[in-house]
PDB file of C-alpha atoms in Angstrom:
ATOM      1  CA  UNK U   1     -83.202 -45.913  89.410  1.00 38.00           C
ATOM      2  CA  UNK U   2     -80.483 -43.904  88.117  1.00 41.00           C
ATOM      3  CA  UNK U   3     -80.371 -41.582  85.133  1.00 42.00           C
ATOM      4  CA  UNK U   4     -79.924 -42.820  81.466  1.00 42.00           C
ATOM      5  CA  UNK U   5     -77.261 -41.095  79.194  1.00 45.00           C
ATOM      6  CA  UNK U   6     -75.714 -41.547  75.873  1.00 45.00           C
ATOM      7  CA  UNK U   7     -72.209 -42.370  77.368  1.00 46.00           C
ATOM      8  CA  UNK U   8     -70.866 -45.842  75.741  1.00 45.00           C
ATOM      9  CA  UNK U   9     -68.833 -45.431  78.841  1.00 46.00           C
ATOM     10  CA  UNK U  10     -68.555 -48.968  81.037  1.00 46.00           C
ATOM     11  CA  UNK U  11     -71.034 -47.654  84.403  1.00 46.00           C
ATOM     12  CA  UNK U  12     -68.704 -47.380  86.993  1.00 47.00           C
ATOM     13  CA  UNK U  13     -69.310 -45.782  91.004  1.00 50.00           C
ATOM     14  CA  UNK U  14     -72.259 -43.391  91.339  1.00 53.00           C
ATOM     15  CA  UNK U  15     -74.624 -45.756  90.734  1.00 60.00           C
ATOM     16  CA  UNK U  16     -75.696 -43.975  87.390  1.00 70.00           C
ATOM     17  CA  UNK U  17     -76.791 -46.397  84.728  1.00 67.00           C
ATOM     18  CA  UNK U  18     -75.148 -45.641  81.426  1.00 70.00           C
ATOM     19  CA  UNK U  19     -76.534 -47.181  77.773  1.00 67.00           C
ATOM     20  CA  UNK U  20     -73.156 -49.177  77.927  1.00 67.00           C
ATOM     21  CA  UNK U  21     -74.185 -51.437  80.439  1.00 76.00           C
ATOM     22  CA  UNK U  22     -77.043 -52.365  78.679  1.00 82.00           C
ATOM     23  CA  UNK U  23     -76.771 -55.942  78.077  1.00 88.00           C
ATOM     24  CA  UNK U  24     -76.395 -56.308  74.360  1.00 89.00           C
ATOM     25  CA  UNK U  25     -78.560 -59.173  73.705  1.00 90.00           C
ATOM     26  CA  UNK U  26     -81.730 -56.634  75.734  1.00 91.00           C
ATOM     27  CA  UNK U  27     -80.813 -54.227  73.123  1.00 91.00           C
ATOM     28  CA  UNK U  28     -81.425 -56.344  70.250  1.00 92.00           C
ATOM     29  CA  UNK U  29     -84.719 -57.254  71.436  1.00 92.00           C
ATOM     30  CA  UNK U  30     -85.490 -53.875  71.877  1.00 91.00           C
ATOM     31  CA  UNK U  31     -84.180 -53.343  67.708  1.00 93.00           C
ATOM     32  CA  UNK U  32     -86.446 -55.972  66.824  1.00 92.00           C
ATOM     33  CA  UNK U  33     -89.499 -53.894  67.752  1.00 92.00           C
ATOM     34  CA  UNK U  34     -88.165 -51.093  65.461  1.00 92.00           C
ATOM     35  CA  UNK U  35     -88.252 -50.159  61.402  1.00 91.00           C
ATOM     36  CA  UNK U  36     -85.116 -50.482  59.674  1.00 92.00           C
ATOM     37  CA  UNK U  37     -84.707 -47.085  59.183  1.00 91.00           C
ATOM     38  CA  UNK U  38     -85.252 -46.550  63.284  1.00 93.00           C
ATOM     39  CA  UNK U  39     -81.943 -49.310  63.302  1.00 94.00           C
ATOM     40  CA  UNK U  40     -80.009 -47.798  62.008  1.00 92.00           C
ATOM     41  CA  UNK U  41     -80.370 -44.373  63.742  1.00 93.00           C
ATOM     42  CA  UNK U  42     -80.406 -46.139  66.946  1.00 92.00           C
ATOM     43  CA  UNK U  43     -76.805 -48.060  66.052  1.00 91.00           C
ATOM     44  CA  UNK U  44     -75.276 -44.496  66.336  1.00 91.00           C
ATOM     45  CA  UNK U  45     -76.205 -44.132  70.535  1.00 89.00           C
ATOM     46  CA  UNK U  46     -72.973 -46.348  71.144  1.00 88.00           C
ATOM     47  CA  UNK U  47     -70.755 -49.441  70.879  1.00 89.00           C
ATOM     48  CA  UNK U  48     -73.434 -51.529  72.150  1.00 90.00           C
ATOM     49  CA  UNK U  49     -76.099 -50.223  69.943  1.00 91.00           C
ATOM     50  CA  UNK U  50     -73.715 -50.828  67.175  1.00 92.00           C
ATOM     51  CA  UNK U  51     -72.837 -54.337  68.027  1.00 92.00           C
ATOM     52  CA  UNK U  52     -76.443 -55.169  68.407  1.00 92.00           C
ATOM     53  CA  UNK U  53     -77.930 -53.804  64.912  1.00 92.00           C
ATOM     54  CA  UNK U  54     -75.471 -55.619  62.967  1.00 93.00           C
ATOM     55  CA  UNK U  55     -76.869 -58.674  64.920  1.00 93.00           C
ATOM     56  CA  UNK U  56     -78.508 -61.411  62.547  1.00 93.00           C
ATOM     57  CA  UNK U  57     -81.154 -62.123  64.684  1.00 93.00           C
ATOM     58  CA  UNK U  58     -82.715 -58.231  64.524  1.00 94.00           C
ATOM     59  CA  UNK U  59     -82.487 -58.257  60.460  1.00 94.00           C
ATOM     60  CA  UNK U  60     -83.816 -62.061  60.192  1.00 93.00           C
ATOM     61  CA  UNK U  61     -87.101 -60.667  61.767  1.00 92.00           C
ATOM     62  CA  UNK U  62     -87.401 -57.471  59.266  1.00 93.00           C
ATOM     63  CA  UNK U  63     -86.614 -59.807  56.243  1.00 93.00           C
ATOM     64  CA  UNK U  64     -89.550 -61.635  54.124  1.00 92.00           C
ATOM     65  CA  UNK U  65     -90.033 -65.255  55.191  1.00 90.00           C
ATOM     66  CA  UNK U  66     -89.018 -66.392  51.155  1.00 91.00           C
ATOM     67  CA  UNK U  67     -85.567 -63.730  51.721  1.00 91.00           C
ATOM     68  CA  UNK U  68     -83.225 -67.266  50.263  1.00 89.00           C
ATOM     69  CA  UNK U  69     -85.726 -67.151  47.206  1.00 89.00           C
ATOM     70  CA  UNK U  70     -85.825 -63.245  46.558  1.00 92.00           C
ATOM     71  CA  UNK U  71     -81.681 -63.314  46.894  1.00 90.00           C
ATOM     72  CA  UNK U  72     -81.490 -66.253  44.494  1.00 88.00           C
ATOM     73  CA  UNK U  73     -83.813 -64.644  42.018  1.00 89.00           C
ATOM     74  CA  UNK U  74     -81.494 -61.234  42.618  1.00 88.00           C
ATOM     75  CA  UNK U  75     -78.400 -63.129  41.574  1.00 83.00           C
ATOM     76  CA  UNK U  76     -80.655 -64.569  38.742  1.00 73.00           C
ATOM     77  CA  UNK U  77     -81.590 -67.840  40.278  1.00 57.00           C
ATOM     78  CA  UNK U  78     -77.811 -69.174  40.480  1.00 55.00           C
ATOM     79  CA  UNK U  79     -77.326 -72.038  42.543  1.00 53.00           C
ATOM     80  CA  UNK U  80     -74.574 -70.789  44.528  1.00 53.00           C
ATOM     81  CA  UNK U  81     -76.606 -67.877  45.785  1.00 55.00           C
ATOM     82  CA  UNK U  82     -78.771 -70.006  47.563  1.00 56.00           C
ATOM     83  CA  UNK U  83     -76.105 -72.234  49.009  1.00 58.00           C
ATOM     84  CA  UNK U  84     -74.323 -69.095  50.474  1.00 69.00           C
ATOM     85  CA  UNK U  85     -77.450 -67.091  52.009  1.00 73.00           C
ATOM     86  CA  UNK U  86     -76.701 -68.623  55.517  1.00 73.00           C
ATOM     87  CA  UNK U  87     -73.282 -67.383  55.254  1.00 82.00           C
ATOM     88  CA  UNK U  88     -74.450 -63.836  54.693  1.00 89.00           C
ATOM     89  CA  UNK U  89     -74.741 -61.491  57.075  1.00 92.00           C
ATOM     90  CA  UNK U  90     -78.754 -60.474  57.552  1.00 93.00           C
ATOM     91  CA  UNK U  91     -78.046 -56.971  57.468  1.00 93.00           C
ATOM     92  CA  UNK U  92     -76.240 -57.437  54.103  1.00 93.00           C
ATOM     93  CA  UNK U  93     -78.582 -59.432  52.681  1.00 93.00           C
ATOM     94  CA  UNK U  94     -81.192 -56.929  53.512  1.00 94.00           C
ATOM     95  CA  UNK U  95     -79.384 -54.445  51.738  1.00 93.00           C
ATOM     96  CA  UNK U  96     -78.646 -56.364  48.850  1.00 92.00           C
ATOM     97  CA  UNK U  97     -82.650 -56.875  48.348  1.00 94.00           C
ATOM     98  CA  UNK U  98     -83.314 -52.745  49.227  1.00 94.00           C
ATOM     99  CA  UNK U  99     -81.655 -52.342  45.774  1.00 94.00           C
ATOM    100  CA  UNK U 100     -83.468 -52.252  42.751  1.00 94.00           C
ATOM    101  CA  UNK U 101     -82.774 -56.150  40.897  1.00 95.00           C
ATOM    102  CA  UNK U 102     -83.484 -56.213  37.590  1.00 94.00           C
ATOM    103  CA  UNK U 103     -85.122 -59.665  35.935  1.00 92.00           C
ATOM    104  CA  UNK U 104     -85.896 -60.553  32.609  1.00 92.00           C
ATOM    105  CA  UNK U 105     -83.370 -58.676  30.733  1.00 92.00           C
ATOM    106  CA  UNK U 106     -83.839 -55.945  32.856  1.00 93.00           C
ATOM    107  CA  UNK U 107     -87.514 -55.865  31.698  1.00 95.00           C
ATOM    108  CA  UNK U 108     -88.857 -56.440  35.276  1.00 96.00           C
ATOM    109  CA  UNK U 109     -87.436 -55.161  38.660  1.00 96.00           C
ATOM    110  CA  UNK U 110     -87.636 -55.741  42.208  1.00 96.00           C
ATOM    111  CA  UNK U 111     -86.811 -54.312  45.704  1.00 96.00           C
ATOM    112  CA  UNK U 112     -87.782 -54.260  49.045  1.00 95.00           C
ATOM    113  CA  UNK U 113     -89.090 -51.009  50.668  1.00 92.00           C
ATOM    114  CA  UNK U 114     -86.633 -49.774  52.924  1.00 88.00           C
ATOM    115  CA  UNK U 115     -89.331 -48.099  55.527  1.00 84.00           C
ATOM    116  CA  UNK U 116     -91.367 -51.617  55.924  1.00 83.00           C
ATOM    117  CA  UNK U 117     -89.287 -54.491  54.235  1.00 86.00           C
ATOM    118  CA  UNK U 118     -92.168 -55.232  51.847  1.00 89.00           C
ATOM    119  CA  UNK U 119     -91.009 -56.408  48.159  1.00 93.00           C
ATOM    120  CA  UNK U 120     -92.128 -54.335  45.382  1.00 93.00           C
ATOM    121  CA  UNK U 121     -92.180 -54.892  41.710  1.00 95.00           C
ATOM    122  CA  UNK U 122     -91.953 -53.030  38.776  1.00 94.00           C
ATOM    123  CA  UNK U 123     -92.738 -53.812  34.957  1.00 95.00           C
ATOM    124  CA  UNK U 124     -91.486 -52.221  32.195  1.00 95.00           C
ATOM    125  CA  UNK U 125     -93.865 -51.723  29.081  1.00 95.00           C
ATOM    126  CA  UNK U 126     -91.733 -53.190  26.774  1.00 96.00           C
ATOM    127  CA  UNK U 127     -92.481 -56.321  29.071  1.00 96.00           C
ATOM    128  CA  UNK U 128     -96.154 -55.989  27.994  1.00 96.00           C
ATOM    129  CA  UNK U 129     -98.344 -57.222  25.126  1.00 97.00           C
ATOM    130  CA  UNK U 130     -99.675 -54.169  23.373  1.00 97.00           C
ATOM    131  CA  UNK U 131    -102.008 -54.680  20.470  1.00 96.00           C
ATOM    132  CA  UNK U 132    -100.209 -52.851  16.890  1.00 96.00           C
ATOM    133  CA  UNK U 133     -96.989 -52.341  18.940  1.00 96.00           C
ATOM    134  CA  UNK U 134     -94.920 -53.373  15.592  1.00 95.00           C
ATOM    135  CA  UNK U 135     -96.766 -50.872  13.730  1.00 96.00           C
ATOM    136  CA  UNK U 136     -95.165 -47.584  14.090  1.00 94.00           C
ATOM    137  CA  UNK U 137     -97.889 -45.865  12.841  1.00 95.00           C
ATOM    138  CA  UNK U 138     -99.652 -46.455  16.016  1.00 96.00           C
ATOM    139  CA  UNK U 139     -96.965 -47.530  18.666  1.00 96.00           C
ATOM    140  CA  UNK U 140     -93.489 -46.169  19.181  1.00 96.00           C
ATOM    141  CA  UNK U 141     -90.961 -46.293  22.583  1.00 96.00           C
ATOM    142  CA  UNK U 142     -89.531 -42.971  23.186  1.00 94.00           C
ATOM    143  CA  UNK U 143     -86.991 -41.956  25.592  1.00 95.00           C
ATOM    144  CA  UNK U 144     -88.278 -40.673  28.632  1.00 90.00           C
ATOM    145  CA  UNK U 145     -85.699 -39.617  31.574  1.00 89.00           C
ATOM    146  CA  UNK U 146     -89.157 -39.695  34.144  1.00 85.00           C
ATOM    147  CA  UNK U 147     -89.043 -43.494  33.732  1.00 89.00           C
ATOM    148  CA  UNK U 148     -87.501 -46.011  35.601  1.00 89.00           C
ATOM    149  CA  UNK U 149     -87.040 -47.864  32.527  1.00 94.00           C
ATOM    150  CA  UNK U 150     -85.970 -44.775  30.619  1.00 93.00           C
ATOM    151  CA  UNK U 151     -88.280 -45.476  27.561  1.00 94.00           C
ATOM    152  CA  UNK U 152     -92.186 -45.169  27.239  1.00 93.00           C
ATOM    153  CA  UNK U 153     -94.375 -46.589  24.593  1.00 95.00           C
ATOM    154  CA  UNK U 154     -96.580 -43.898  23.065  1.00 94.00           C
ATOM    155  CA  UNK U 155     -99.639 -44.067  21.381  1.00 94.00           C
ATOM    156  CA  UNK U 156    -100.221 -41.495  18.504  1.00 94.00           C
ATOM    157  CA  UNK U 157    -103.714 -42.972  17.476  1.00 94.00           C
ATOM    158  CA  UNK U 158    -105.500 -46.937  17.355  1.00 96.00           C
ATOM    159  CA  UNK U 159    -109.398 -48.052  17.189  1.00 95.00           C
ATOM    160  CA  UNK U 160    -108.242 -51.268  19.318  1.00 96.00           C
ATOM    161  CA  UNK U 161    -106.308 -50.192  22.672  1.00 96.00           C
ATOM    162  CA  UNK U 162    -105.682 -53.373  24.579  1.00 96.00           C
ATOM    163  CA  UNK U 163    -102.170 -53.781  26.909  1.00 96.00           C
ATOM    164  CA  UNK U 164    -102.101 -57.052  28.739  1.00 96.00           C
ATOM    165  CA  UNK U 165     -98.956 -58.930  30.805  1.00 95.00           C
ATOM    166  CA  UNK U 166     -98.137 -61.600  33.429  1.00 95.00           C
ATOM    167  CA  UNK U 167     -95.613 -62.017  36.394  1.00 95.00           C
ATOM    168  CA  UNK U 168     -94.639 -64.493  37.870  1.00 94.00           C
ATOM    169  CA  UNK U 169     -92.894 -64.492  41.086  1.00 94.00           C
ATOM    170  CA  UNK U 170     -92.722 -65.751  45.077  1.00 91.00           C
ATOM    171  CA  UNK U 171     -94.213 -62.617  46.792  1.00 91.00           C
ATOM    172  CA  UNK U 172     -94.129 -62.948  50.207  1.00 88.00           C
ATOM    173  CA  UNK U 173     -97.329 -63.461  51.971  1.00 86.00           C
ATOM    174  CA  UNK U 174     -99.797 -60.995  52.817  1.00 79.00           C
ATOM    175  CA  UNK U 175    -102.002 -58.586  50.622  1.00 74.00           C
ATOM    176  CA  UNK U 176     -99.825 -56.707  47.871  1.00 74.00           C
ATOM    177  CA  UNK U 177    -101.499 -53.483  46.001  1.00 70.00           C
ATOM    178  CA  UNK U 178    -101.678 -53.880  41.955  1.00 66.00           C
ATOM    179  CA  UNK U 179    -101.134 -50.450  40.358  1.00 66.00           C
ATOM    180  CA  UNK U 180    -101.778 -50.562  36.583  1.00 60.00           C
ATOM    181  CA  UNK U 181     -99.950 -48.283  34.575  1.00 62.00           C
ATOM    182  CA  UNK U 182     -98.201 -44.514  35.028  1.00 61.00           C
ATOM    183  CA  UNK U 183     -99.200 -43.234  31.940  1.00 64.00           C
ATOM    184  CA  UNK U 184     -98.931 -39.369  30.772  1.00 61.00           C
ATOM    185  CA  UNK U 185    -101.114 -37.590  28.035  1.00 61.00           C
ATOM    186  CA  UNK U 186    -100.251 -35.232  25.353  1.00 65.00           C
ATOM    187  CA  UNK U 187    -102.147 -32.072  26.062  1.00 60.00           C
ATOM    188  CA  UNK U 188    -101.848 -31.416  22.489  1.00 69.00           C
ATOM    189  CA  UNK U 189    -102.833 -35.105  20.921  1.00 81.00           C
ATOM    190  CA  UNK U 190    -104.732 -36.653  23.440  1.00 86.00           C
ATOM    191  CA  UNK U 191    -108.455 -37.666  22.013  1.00 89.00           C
ATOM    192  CA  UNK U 192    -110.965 -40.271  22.379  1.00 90.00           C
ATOM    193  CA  UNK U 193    -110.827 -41.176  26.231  1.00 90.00           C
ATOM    194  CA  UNK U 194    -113.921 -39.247  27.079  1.00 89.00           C
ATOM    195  CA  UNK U 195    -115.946 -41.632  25.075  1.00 92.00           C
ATOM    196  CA  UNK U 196    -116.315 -44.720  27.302  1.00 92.00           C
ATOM    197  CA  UNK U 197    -113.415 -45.389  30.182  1.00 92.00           C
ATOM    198  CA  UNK U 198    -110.915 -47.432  29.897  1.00 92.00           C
ATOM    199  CA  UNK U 199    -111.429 -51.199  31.663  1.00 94.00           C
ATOM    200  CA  UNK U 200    -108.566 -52.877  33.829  1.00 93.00           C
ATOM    201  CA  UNK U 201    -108.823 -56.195  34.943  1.00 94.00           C
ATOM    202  CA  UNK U 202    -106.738 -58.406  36.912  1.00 94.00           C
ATOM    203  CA  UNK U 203    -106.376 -62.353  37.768  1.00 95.00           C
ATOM    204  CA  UNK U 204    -103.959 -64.787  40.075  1.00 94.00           C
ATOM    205  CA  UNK U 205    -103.579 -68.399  39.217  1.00 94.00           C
ATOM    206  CA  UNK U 206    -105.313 -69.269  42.394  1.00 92.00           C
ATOM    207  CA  UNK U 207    -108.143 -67.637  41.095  1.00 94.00           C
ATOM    208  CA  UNK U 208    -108.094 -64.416  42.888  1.00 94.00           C
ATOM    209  CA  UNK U 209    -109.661 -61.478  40.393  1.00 94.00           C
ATOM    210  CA  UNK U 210    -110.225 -57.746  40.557  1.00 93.00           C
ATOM    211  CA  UNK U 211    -111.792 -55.164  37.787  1.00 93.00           C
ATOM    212  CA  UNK U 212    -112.073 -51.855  37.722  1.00 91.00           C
ATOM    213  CA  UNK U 213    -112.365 -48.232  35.075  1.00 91.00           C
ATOM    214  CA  UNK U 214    -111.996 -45.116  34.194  1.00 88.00           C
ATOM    215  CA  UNK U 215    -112.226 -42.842  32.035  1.00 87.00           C
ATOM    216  CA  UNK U 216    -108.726 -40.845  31.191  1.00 81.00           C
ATOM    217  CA  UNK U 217    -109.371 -37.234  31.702  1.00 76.00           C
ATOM    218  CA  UNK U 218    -106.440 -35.348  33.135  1.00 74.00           C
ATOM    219  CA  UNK U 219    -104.198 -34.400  30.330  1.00 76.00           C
ATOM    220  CA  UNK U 220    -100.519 -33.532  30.944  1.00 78.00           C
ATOM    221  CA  UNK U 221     -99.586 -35.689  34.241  1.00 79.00           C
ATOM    222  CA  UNK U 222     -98.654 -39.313  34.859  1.00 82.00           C
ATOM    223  CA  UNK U 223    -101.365 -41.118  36.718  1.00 82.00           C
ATOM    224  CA  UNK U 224    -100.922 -44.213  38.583  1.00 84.00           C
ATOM    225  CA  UNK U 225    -104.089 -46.095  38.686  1.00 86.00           C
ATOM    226  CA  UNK U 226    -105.036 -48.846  41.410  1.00 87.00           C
ATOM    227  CA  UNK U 227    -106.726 -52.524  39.403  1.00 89.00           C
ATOM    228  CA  UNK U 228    -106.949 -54.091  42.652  1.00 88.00           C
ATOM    229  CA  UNK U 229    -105.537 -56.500  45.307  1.00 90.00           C
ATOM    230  CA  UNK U 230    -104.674 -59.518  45.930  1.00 91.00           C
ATOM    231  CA  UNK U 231    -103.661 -61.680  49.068  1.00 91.00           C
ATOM    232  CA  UNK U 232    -100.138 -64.290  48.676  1.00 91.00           C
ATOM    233  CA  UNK U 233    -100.854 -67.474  50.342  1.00 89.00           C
ATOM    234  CA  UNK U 234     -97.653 -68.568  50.551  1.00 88.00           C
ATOM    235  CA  UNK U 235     -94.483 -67.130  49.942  1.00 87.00           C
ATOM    236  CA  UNK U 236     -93.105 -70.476  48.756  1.00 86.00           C
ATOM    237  CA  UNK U 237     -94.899 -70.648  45.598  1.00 89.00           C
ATOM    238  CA  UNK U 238     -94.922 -68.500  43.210  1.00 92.00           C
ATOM    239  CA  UNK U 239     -98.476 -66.961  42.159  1.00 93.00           C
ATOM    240  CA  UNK U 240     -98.854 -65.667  38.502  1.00 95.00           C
ATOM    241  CA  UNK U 241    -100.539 -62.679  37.937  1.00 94.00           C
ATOM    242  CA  UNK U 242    -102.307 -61.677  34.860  1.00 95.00           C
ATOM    243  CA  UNK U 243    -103.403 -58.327  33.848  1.00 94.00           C
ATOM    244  CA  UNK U 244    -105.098 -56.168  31.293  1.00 94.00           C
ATOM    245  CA  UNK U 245    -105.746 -52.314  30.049  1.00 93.00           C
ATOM    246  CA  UNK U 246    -108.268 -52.554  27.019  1.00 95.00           C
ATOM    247  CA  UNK U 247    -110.608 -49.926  25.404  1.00 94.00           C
ATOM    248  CA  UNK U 248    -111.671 -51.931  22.277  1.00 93.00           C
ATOM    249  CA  UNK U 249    -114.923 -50.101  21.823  1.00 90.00           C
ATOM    250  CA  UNK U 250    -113.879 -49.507  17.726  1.00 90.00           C
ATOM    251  CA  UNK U 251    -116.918 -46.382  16.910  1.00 91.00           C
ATOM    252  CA  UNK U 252    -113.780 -43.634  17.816  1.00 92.00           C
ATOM    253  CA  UNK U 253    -109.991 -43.529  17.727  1.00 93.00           C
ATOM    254  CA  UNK U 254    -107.684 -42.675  20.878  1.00 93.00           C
ATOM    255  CA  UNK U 255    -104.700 -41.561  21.038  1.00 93.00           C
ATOM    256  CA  UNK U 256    -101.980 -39.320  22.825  1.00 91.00           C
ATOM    257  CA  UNK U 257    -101.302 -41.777  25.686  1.00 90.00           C
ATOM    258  CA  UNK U 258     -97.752 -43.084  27.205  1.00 91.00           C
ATOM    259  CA  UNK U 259     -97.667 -46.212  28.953  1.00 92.00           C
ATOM    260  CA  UNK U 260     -94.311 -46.638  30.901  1.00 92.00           C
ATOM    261  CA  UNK U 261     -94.880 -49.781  33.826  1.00 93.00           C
ATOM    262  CA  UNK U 262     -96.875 -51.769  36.178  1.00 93.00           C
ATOM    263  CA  UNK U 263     -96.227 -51.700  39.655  1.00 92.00           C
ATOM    264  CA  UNK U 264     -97.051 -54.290  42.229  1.00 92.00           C
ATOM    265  CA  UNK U 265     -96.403 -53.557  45.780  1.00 90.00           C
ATOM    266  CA  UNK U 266     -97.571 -54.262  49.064  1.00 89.00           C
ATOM    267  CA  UNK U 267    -100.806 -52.292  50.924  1.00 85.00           C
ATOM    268  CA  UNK U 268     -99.455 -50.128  53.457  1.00 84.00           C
ATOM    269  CA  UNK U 269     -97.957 -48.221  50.637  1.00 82.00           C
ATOM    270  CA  UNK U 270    -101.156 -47.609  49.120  1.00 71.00           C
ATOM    271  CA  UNK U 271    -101.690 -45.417  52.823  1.00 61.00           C
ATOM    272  CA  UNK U 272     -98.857 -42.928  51.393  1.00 57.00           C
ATOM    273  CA  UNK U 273    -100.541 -40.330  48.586  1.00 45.00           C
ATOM    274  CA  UNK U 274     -99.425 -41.440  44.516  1.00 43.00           C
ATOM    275  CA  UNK U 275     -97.596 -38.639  42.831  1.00 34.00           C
ATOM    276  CA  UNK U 276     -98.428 -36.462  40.153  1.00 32.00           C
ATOM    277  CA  UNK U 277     -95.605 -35.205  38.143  1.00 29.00           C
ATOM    278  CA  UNK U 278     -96.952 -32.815  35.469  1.00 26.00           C
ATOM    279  CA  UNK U 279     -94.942 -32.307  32.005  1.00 24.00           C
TER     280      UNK U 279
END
């Protein structure tokens, strides 16, 4: 068999076999095998490449089964959205859901991970329930450029600590990864988490739960800290998930503590090391 080379040239005489007389439709098949990212550097070998990344069929197989539902709810659930997906070029509807779509007053935000395709969710904390978060002499939000929400709440002192929030939302199916809370400590205020940890707890409305604790001991970084998981059925319905961050043991105070969002997204990014970004 001849050589392969990068020529988008038609093969003509010689016999040598030239990436432009690769059959466009074996090309695609071979895209389909490959991460989006791997697409998109392979689209640059030639005309053929090109033709065949933009193809429907290679970004219908990288998109989430429930891809209609996750466009209509980036559009915020209008009708029209979800009459004109089919019209929509897959590639461009894959980029439109790589972007970060806000929900709920731009409380809540969604994308989907651009290495794997998996959706990920974010919750801001002015989403959440906090316990005394009228009462500015325990809670305040304060601007924080860190955040993806640009605001933290921060707690200067409370006997009663108790956050809890719900989602809900068609995840696609599989097992997502429940991260509760980037929080970052005052190295100058921070008290009372050394007494007894700090519980987080976590339910679906299919009955799915997960607990877990810790005690808050690293002053002066954000932390992300891992509830638990939890496995979507189907990506037609959507689950509701319920969770919690409570310390209501009332013999000591606590304080010094910013709570900026939840994050729900799927396993394999569990795999890559959370970051610590110290202030």
């Amino acid at each position: 068999m001849g050589g392969v080379t990068s020529s988008s040239a038609g093969g003509g005489g010689g016999g040598e076999t030239v990436l432009g007389d690769l059959p466009e439709s074996c090309v695609a098949e071979v895209l389909r095998r490959l991460d989006p990212p791997e697409i998109c550097r392979m689209a640059r070998l030639s005309r053929t490449f090109r033709g065949a990344a933009s193809g429907d069929g290679v970004w219908e197989a990288k998109l989430p089964r429930n891809y209609a539902r996750l466009l209509a709810a980036a559009a915020d659930g209008e009708a029209a959205a979800l009459e004109a997906v089919e019209a929509i070029p897959k590639k461009e509807v894959y980029a439109r859901l790589c972007r970060r779509n806000r929900l709920d007053g731009g409380t809540k935000e969604f994308w989907l991970d651009k290495g794997g395709g998996g959706v990920c969710m974010t919750i801001s904390s002015r989403a959440l329930s906090i316990t005394g978060i009228d009462d500015r002499r325990y809670w305040n939000f304060i601007p924080n450029d860190e955040s993806r929400f640009h605001a933290v709440a921060y707690l200067s002192q409370i006997w009663w600590f108790e956050v809890r929030g719900e989602v809900e939302f068609c995840f696609p199916e599989g097992r997502p990864l429940k991260r509760l809370g980037r929080w970052v400590y005052s190295s100058e205020h921070i008290h009372g988490w050394d007494i007894k940890p700090v519980r987080f707890q976590l339910s679906t409305s299919d009955g799915q739960q997960a607990q877990s604790k810790c005690y808050l001991t690293d002053p002066g970084v954000w932390i992300n800290h891992h509830v638990g998981d939890f496995v979507v059925k189907s990506s037609n319905e959507p689950v509701k998930i319920q969770f919690a961050m409570v310390q209501i043991d009332c013999t000591h105070t606590k304080g010094g503590l910013c709570v900026d969002s939840v994050a729900v997204k799927p396993q394999y990014l569990a795999k890559k090391k959370a970051s610590r970004i110290y202030v």
